[in-house]
Tab-separated table of C-alpha atoms and ligand atoms in Angstrom:
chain	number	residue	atom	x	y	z
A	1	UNK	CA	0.000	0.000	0.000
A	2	UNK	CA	1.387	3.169	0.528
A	3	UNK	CA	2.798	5.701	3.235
A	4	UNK	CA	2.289	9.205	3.429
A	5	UNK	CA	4.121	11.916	5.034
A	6	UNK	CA	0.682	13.123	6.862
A	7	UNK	CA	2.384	16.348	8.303
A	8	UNK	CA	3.193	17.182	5.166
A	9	UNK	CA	-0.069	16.154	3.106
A	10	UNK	CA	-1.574	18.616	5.799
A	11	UNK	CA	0.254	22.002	5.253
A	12	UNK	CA	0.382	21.732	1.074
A	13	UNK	CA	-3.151	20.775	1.129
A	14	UNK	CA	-4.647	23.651	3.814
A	15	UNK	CA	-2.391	25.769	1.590
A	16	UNK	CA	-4.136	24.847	-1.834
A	17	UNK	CA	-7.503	25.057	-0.844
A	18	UNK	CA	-6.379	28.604	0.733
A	19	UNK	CA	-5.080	29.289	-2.343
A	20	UNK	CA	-8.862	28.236	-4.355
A	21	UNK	CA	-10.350	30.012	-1.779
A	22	UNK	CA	-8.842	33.204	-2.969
A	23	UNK	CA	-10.953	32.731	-6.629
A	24	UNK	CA	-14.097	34.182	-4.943
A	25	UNK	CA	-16.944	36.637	-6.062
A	26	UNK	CA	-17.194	37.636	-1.906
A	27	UNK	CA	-14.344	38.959	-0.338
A	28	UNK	CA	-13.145	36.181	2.301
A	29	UNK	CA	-13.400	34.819	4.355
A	30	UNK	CA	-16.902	33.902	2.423
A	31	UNK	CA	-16.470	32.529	-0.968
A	32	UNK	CA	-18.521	32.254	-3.941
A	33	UNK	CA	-18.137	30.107	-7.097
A	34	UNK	CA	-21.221	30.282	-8.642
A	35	UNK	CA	-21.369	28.176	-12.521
A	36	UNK	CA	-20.475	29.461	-15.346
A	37	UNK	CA	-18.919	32.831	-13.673
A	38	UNK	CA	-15.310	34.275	-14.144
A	39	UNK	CA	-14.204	33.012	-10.310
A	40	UNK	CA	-15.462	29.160	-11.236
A	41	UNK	CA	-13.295	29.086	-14.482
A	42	UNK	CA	-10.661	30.460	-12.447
A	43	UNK	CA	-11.105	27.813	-9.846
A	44	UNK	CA	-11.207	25.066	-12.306
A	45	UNK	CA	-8.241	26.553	-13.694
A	46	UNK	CA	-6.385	26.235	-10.219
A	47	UNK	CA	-7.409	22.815	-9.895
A	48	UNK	CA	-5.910	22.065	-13.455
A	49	UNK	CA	-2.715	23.159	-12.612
A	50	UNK	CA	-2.331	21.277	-9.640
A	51	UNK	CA	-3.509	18.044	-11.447
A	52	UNK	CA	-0.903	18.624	-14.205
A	53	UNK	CA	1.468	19.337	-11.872
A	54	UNK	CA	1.158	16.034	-10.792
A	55	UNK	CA	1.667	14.545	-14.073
A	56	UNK	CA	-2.027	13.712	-14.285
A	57	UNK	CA	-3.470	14.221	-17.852
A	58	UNK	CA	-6.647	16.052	-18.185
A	59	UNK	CA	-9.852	15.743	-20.160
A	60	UNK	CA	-13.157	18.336	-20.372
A	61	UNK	CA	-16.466	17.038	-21.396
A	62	UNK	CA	-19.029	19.535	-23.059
A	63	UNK	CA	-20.452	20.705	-19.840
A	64	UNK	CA	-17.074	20.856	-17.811
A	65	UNK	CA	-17.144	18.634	-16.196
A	66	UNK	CA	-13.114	17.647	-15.499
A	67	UNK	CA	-11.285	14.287	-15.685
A	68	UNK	CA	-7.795	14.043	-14.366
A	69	UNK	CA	-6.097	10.601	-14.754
A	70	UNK	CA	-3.790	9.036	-13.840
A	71	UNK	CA	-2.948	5.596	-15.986
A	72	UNK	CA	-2.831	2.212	-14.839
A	73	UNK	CA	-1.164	-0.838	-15.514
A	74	UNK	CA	-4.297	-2.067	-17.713
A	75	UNK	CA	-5.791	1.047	-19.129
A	76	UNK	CA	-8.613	-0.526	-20.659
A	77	UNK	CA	-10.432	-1.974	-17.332
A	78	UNK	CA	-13.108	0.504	-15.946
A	79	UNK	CA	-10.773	3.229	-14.178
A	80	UNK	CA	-11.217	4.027	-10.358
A	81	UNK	CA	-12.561	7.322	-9.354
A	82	UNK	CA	-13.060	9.782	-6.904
A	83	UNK	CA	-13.880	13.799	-6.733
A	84	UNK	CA	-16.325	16.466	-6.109
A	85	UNK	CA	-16.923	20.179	-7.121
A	86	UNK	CA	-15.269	23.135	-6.865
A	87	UNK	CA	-18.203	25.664	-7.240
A	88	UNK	CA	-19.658	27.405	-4.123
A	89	UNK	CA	-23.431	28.846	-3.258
A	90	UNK	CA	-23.182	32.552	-1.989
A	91	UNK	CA	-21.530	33.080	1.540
A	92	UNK	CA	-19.923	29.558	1.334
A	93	UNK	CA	-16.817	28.068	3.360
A	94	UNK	CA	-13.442	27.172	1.208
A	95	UNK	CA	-14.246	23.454	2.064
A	96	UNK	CA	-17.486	22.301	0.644
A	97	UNK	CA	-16.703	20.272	-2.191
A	98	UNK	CA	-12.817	21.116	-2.828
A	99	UNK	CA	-11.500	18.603	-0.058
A	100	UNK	CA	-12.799	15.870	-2.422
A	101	UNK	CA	-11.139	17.430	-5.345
A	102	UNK	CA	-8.120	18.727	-4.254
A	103	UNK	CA	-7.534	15.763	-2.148
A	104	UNK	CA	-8.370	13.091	-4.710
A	105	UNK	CA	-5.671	15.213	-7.169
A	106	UNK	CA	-3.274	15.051	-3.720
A	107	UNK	CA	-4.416	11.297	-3.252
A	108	UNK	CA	-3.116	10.468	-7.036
A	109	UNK	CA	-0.004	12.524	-7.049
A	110	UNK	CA	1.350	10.670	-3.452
A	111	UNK	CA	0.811	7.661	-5.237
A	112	UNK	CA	2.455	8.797	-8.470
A	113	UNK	CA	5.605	9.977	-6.306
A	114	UNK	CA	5.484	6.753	-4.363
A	115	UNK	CA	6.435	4.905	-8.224
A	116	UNK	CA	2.978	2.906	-7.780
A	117	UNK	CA	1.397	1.859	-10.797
A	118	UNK	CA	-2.228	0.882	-9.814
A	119	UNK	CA	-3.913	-1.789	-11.561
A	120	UNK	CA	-6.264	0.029	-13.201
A	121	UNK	CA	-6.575	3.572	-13.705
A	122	UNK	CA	-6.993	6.286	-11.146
A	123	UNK	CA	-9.154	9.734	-12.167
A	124	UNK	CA	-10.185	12.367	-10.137
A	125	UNK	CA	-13.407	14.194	-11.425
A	126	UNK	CA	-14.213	17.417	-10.462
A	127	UNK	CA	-17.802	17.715	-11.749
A	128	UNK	CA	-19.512	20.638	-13.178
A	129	UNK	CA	-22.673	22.709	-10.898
A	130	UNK	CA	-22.803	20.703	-7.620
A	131	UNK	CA	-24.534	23.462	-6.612
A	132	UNK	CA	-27.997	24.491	-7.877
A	133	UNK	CA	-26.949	28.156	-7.251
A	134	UNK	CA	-27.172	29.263	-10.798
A	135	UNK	CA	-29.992	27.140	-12.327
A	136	UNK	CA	-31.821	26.044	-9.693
A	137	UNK	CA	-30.911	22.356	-9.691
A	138	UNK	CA	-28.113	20.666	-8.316
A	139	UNK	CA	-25.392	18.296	-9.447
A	140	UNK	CA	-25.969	19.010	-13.501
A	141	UNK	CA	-23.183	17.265	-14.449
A	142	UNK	CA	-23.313	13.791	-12.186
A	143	UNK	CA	-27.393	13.925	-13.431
A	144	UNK	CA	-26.158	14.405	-17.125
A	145	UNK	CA	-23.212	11.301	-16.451
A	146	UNK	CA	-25.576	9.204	-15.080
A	147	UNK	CA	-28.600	9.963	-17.553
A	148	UNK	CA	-30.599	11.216	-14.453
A	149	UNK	CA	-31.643	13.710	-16.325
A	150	UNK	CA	-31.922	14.519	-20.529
A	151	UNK	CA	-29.918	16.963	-22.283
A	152	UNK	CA	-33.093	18.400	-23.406
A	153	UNK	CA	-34.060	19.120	-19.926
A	154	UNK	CA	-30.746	20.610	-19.054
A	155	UNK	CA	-31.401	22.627	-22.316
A	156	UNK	CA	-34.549	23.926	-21.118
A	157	UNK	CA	-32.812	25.136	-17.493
A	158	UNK	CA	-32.877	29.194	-17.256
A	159	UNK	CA	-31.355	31.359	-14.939
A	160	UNK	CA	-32.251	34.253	-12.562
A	161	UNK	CA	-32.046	36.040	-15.802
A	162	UNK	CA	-33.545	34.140	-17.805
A	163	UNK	CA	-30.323	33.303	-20.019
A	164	UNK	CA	-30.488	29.731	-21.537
A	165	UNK	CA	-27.975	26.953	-20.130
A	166	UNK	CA	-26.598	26.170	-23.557
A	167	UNK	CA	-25.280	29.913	-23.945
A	168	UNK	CA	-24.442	30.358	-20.711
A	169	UNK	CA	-22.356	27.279	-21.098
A	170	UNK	CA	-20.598	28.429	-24.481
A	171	UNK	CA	-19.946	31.905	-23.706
A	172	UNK	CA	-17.848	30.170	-20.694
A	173	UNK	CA	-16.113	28.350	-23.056
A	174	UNK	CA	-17.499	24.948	-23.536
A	175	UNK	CA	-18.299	23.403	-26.359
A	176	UNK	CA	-19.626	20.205	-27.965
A	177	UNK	CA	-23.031	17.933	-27.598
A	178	UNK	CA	-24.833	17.697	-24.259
A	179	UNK	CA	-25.241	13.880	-26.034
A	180	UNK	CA	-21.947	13.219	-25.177
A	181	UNK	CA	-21.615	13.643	-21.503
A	182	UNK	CA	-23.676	10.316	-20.748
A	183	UNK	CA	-21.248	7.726	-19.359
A	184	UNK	CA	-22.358	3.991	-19.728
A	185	UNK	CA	-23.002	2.029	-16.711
A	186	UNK	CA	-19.521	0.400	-16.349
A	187	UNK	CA	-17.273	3.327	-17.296
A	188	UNK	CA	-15.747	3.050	-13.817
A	189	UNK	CA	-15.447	-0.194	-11.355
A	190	UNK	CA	-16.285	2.692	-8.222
A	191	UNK	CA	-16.633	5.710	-7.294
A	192	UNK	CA	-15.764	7.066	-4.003
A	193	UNK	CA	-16.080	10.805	-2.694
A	194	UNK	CA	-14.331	12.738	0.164
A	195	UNK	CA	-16.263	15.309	1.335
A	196	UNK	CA	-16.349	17.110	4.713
A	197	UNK	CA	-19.054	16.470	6.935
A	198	UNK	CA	-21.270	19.124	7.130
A	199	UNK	CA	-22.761	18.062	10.520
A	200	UNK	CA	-21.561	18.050	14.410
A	201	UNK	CA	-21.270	14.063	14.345
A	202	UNK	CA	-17.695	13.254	14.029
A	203	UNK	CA	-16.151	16.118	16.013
A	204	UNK	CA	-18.336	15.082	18.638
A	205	UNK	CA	-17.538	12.028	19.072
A	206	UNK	CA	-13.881	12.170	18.296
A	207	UNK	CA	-14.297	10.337	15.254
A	208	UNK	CA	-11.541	11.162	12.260
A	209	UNK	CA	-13.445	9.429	9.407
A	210	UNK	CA	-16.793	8.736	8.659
A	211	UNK	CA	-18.303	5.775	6.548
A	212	UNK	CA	-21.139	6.884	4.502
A	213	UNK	CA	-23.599	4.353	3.971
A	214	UNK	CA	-26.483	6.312	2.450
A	215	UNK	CA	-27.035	9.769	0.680
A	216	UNK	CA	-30.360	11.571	1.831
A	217	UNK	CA	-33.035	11.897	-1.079
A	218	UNK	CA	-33.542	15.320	-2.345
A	219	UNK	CA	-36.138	16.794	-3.235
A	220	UNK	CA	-37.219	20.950	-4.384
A	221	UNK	CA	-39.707	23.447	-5.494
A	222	UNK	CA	-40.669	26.126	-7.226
A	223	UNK	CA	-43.700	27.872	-6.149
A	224	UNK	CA	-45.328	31.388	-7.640
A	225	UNK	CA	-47.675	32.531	-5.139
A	226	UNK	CA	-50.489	35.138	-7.035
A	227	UNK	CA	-52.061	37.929	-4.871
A	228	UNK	CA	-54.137	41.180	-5.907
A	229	UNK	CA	-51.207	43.952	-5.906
A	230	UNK	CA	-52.518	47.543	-4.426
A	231	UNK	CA	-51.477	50.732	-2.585
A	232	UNK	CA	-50.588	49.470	1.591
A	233	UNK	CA	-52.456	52.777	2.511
A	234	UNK	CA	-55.590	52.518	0.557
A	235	UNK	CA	-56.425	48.958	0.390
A	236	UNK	CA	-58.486	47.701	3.685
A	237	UNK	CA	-57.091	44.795	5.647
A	238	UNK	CA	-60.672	42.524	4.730
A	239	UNK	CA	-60.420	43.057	1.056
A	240	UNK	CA	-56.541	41.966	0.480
A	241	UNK	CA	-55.389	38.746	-1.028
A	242	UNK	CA	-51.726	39.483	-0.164
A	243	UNK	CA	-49.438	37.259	-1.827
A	244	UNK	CA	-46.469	37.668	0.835
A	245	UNK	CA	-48.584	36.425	3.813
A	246	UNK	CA	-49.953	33.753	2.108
A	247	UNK	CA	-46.247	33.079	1.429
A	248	UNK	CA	-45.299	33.147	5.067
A	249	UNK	CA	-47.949	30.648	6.171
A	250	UNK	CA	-46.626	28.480	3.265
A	251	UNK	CA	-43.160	28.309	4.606
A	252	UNK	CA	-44.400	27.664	7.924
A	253	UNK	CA	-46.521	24.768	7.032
A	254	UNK	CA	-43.115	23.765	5.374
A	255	UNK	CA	-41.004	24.062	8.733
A	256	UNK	CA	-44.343	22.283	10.139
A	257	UNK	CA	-44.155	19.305	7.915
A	258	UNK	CA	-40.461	18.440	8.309
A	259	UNK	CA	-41.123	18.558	12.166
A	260	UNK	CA	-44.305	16.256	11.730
A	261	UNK	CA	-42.729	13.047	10.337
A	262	UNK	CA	-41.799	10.209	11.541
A	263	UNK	CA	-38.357	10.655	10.872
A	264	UNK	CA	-35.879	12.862	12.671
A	265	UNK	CA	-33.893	12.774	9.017
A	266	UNK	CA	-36.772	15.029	7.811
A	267	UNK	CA	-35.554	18.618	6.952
A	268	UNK	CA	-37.726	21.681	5.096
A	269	UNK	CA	-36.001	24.772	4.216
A	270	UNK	CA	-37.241	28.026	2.035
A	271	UNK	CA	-34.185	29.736	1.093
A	272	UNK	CA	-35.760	31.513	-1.495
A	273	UNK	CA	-38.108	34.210	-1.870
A	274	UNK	CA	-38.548	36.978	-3.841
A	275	UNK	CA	-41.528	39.262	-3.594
A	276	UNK	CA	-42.918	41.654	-6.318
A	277	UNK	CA	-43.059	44.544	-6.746
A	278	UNK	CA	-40.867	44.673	-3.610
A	279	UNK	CA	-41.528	48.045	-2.567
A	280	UNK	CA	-42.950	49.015	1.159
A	281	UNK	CA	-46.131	51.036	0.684
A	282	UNK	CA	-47.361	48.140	-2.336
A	283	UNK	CA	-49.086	45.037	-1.100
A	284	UNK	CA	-47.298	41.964	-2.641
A	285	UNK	CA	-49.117	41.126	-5.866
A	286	UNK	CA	-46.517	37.460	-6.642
A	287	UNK	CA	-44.313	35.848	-4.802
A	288	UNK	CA	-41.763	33.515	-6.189
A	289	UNK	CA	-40.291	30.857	-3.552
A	290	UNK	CA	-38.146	27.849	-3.756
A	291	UNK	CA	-38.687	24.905	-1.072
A	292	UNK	CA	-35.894	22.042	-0.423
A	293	UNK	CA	-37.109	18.892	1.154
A	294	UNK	CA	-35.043	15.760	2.460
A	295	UNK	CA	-35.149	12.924	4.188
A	296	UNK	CA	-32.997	9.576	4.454
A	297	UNK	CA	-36.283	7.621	4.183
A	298	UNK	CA	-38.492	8.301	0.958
A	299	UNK	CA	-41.603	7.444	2.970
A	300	UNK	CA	-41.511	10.322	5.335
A	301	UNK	CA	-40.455	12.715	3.099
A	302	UNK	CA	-43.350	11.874	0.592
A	303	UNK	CA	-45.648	12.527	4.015
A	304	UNK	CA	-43.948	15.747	4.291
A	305	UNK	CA	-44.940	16.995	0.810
A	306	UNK	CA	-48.084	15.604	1.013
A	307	UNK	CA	-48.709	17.761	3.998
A	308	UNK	CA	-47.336	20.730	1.951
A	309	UNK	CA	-49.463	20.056	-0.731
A	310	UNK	CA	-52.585	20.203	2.083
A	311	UNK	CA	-51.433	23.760	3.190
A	312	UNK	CA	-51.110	24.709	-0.560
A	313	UNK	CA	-54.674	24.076	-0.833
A	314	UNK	CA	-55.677	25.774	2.587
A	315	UNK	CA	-54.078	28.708	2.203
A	316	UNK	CA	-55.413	29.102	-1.591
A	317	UNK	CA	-59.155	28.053	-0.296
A	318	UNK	CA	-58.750	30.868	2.466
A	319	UNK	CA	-56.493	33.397	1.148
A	320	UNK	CA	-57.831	34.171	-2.561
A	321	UNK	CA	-54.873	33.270	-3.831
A	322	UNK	CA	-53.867	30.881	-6.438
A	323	UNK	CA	-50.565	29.087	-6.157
A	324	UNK	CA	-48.640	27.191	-8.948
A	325	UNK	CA	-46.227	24.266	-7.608
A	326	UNK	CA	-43.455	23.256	-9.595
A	327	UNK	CA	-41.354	20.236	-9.695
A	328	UNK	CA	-37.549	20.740	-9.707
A	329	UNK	CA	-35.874	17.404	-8.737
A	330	UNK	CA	-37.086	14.697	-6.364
A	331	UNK	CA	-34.685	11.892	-6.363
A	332	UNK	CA	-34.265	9.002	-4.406
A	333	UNK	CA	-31.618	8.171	-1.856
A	334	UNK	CA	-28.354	6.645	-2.584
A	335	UNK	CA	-27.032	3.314	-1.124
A	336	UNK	CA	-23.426	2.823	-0.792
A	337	UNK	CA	-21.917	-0.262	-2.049
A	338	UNK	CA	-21.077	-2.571	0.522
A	339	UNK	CA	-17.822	-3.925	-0.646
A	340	UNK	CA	-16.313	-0.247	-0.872
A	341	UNK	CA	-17.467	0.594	2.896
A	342	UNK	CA	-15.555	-2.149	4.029
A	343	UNK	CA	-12.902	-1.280	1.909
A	344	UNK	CA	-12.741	2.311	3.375
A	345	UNK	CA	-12.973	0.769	7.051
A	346	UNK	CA	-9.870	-1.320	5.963
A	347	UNK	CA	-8.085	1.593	4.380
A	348	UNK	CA	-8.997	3.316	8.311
A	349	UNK	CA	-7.887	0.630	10.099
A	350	UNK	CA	-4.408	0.052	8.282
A	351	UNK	CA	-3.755	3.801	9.489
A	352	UNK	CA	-4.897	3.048	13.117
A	353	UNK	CA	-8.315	5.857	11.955
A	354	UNK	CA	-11.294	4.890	14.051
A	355	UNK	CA	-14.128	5.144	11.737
A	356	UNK	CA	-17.986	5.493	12.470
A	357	UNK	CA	-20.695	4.405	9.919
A	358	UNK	CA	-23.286	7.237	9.033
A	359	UNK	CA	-25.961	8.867	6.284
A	360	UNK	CA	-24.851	12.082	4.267
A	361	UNK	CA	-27.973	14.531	5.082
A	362	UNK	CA	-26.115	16.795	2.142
A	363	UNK	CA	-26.402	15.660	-1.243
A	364	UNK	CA	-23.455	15.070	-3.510
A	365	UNK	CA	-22.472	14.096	-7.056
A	366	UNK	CA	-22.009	10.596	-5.329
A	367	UNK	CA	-25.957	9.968	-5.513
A	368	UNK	CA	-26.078	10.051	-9.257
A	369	UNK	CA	-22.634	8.513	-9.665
A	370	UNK	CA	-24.175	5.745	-7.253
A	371	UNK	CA	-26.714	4.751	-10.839
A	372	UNK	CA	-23.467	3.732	-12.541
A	373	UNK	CA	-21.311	2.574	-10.626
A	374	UNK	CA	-20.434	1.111	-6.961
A	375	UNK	CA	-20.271	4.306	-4.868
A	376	UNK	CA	-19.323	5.167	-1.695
A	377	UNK	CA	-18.120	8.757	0.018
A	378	UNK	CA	-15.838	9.074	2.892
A	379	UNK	CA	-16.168	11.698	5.488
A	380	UNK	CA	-13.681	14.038	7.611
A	381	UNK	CA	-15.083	16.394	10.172
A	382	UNK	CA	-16.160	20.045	10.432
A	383	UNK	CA	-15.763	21.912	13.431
A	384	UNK	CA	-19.361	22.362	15.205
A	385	UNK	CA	-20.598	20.655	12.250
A	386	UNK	CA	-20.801	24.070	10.249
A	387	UNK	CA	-21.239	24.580	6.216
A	388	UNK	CA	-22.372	27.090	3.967
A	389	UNK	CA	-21.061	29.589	6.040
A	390	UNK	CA	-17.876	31.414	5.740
A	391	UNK	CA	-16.732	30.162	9.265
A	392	UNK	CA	-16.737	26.300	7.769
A	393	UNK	CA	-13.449	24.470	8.809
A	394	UNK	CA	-11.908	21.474	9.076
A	395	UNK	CA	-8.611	21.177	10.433
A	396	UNK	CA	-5.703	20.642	7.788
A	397	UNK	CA	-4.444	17.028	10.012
A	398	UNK	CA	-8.437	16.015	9.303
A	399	UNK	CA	-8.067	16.888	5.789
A	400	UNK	CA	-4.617	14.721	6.029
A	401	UNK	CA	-6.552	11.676	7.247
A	402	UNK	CA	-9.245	11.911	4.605
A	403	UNK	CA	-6.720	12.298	1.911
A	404	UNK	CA	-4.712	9.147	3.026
A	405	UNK	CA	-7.668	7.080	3.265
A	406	UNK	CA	-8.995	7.911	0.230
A	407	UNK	CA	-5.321	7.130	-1.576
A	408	UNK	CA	-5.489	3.356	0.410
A	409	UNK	CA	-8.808	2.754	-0.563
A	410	UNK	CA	-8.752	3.102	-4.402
A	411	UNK	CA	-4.960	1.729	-4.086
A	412	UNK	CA	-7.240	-1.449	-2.669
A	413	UNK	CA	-10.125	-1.173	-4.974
A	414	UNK	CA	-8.012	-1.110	-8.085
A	415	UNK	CA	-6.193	-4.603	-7.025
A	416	UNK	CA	-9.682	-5.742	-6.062
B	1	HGY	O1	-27.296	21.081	-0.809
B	1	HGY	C1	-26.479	20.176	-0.673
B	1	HGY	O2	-26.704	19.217	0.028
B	1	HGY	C2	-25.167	20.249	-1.395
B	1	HGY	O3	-24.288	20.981	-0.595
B	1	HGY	N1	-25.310	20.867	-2.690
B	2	MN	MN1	-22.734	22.477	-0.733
B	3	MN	MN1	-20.568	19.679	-1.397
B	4	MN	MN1	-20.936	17.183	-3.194
């Protein structure tokens, strides 16, 4: 197998994400990557030069989404891979996503230094719009690898803006068929992500790696709330149908619904809302808002919407107010592949890493890559279990850990 100099690994990796972190639309220490914008081709640029800098060789598919390889001794069996993403929602940490892509690239290049010559070969992929900052739906690239979602739908996305994927997508650069990105079931023997945790778990119980077993099943919505607009002196309270209150009780009956479950797993968040015309003496005439729903357990969050959809109805029946519900994603939940968990757990054990088993209540390209091939994500935690804030951290020794681990276990799965 293979022996790092973890010290080491620690300082040169803390230093490179520092260094993406620095490629940011929000002065630090928030950062912002959003799709598509100078600072994310200037963060997958980064991330290129420390791949080729490791002698790794480096391919682009139509949408960007970026392989970086490393060959094996048979290059024709189904490679091994690992990554993440390097964009970043608005007021984000400098650790979301680029551990697993700066320390799969860190992962390939000890092994590359260490003269090992895997089996089979080693890429890292860092995938294109984890986020669904830009248009509204997450992980476009894993969804267009895995055909869990069409091109033509992808081609039908729209921004804030209203500006079409495909040009957004070309004026950045990119170029070629959205046909092409598919991958065929097969393309790689597993898949295996290192992410940071995003939740109190492992800090709190002293716990260096996590084992992730399952991938929660996420699920959003777009809803357009329609009021009667009017002046906020003139119109009387009784003859209103104000489209911003009716909004409020909806994303109360949302918070409502996630508590009601079953399931503890069940979370409901509105992150979105924009009111027009948005001025203070003009009663709310539409209200746009966007509603993410989760849960481990399909079941319970299926009971959740369905008491959403109940309030939806309420609220219209009482309010005057007509609301129109749209679909963005709901997608099941991932299961990781047995085999590679124990793998991982091996990978822990050989380095004397306690490991706990646990679900990922984040989503990450690992659910879609889990529809073609074995998948699997390792863990590494984040102090009070913060993310999506600037404050996010996770100590460079952590990130260490996670990298080594990661660099046993495809060393394993590729003599498997
Ligand atoms: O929202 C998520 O779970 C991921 O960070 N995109
Ligand atoms: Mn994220
Ligand atoms: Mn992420
Ligand atoms: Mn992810």
């Amino acid at each position: 197998m293979i022996a790092l100099d973890l010290a080491r690994l620690a300082d040169e990796v803390d230093a490179q994400l520092a260094e993406l972190a620095t490629f940011s639309a929000a002065p630090a220490p928030a950062v912002e990557r959003v799709l598509y914008t100078k600072t994310d081709l200037e963060g997958r640029a980064y991330v290129r030069s420390l791949a080729e800098r490791a002698g790794l060789k480096t391919r682009v598919d139509p949408i960007g989404n970026t392989f970086f390889r490393l060959e094996g001794a048979d290059r024709d069996a189904p490679a091994i891979a690992t990554g993440s993403h390097v964009d970043a929602i608005p007021n984000a940490g400098r650790f979301d996503g680029t551990v697993g892509v700066i320390g799969g690239i860190a992962a390939l290049r000890a092994i590359r230094e260490a003269s090992i010559v895997p089996a089979r070969s080693l890429e890292v992929i860092a995938f294109t719009s984890e986020e669904p900052t830009r248009f509204g739906l997450g992980c476009i690239g894993s969804r267009l690898m895995s055909g869990a979602i069409t091109p033509d739908l992808v081609r039908a996305l729209r921004d804030a803006e209203g500006r079409a994927f495909e040009d957004v997508r070309r004026d950045a650069g990119f170029e070629g068929a959205l046909e092409q990105v598919r991958l065929p079931e097969g393309r790689y023997a597993a898949f295996v992500e290192l992410h940071v945790e995003q939740g109190p778990v492992l800090e709190a119980e002293r716990i260096p790696i996590g084992v992730v077993t399952a991938i929660a099943a996420p699920a959003s919505y777009a809803l357009e709330v329609r009021g009667v607009g009017g002046h906020a002196g003139a119109v009387l309270m009784p003859a209103r149908r104000d489209a911003m209150t009716a909004a409020a009780e909806i994303v109360l009956a949302v918070e409502h619904a996630a508590k009601s479950t079953k399931s503890a797993d069940t979370v409901g968040t509105v992150g979105v809302v924009r009111v027009h015309p948005g001025a203070i003496n003009s009663i709310p005439s539409r209200v746009h808002l966007e509603i993410d729903l989760r849960d481990t357990d399909l079941a319970s969050r299926r009971d959740a919407f369905a008491m959403i959809e109940d309030a939806i109805a309420r609220v219209q029946r009482e309010r005057g107010v007509e609301i129109v519900l749209r679909t963005i994603n709901e997608d099941p939940p991932a299961i990781s592949a047995p085999a590679i968990l124990d793998t991982i757990e091996a990978s822990s054990r050989a380095l004397d890493l306690r490991t706990r088993r646990m679900p990922s209540r984040a989503y990450h390209d690992a659910l879609f890559m889990a529809r073609i091939a074995p998948t699997a994500m390792i863990f590494v935690p984040s102090v009070a279990g913060v993310s999506h804030r600037p404050d996010e951290l996770t100590h460079p020794e952590d990130v260490a850990r996670g990298v080594a681990v990661l660099a046993g276990t495809m060393l394993r799965l590729a003599a498997a």
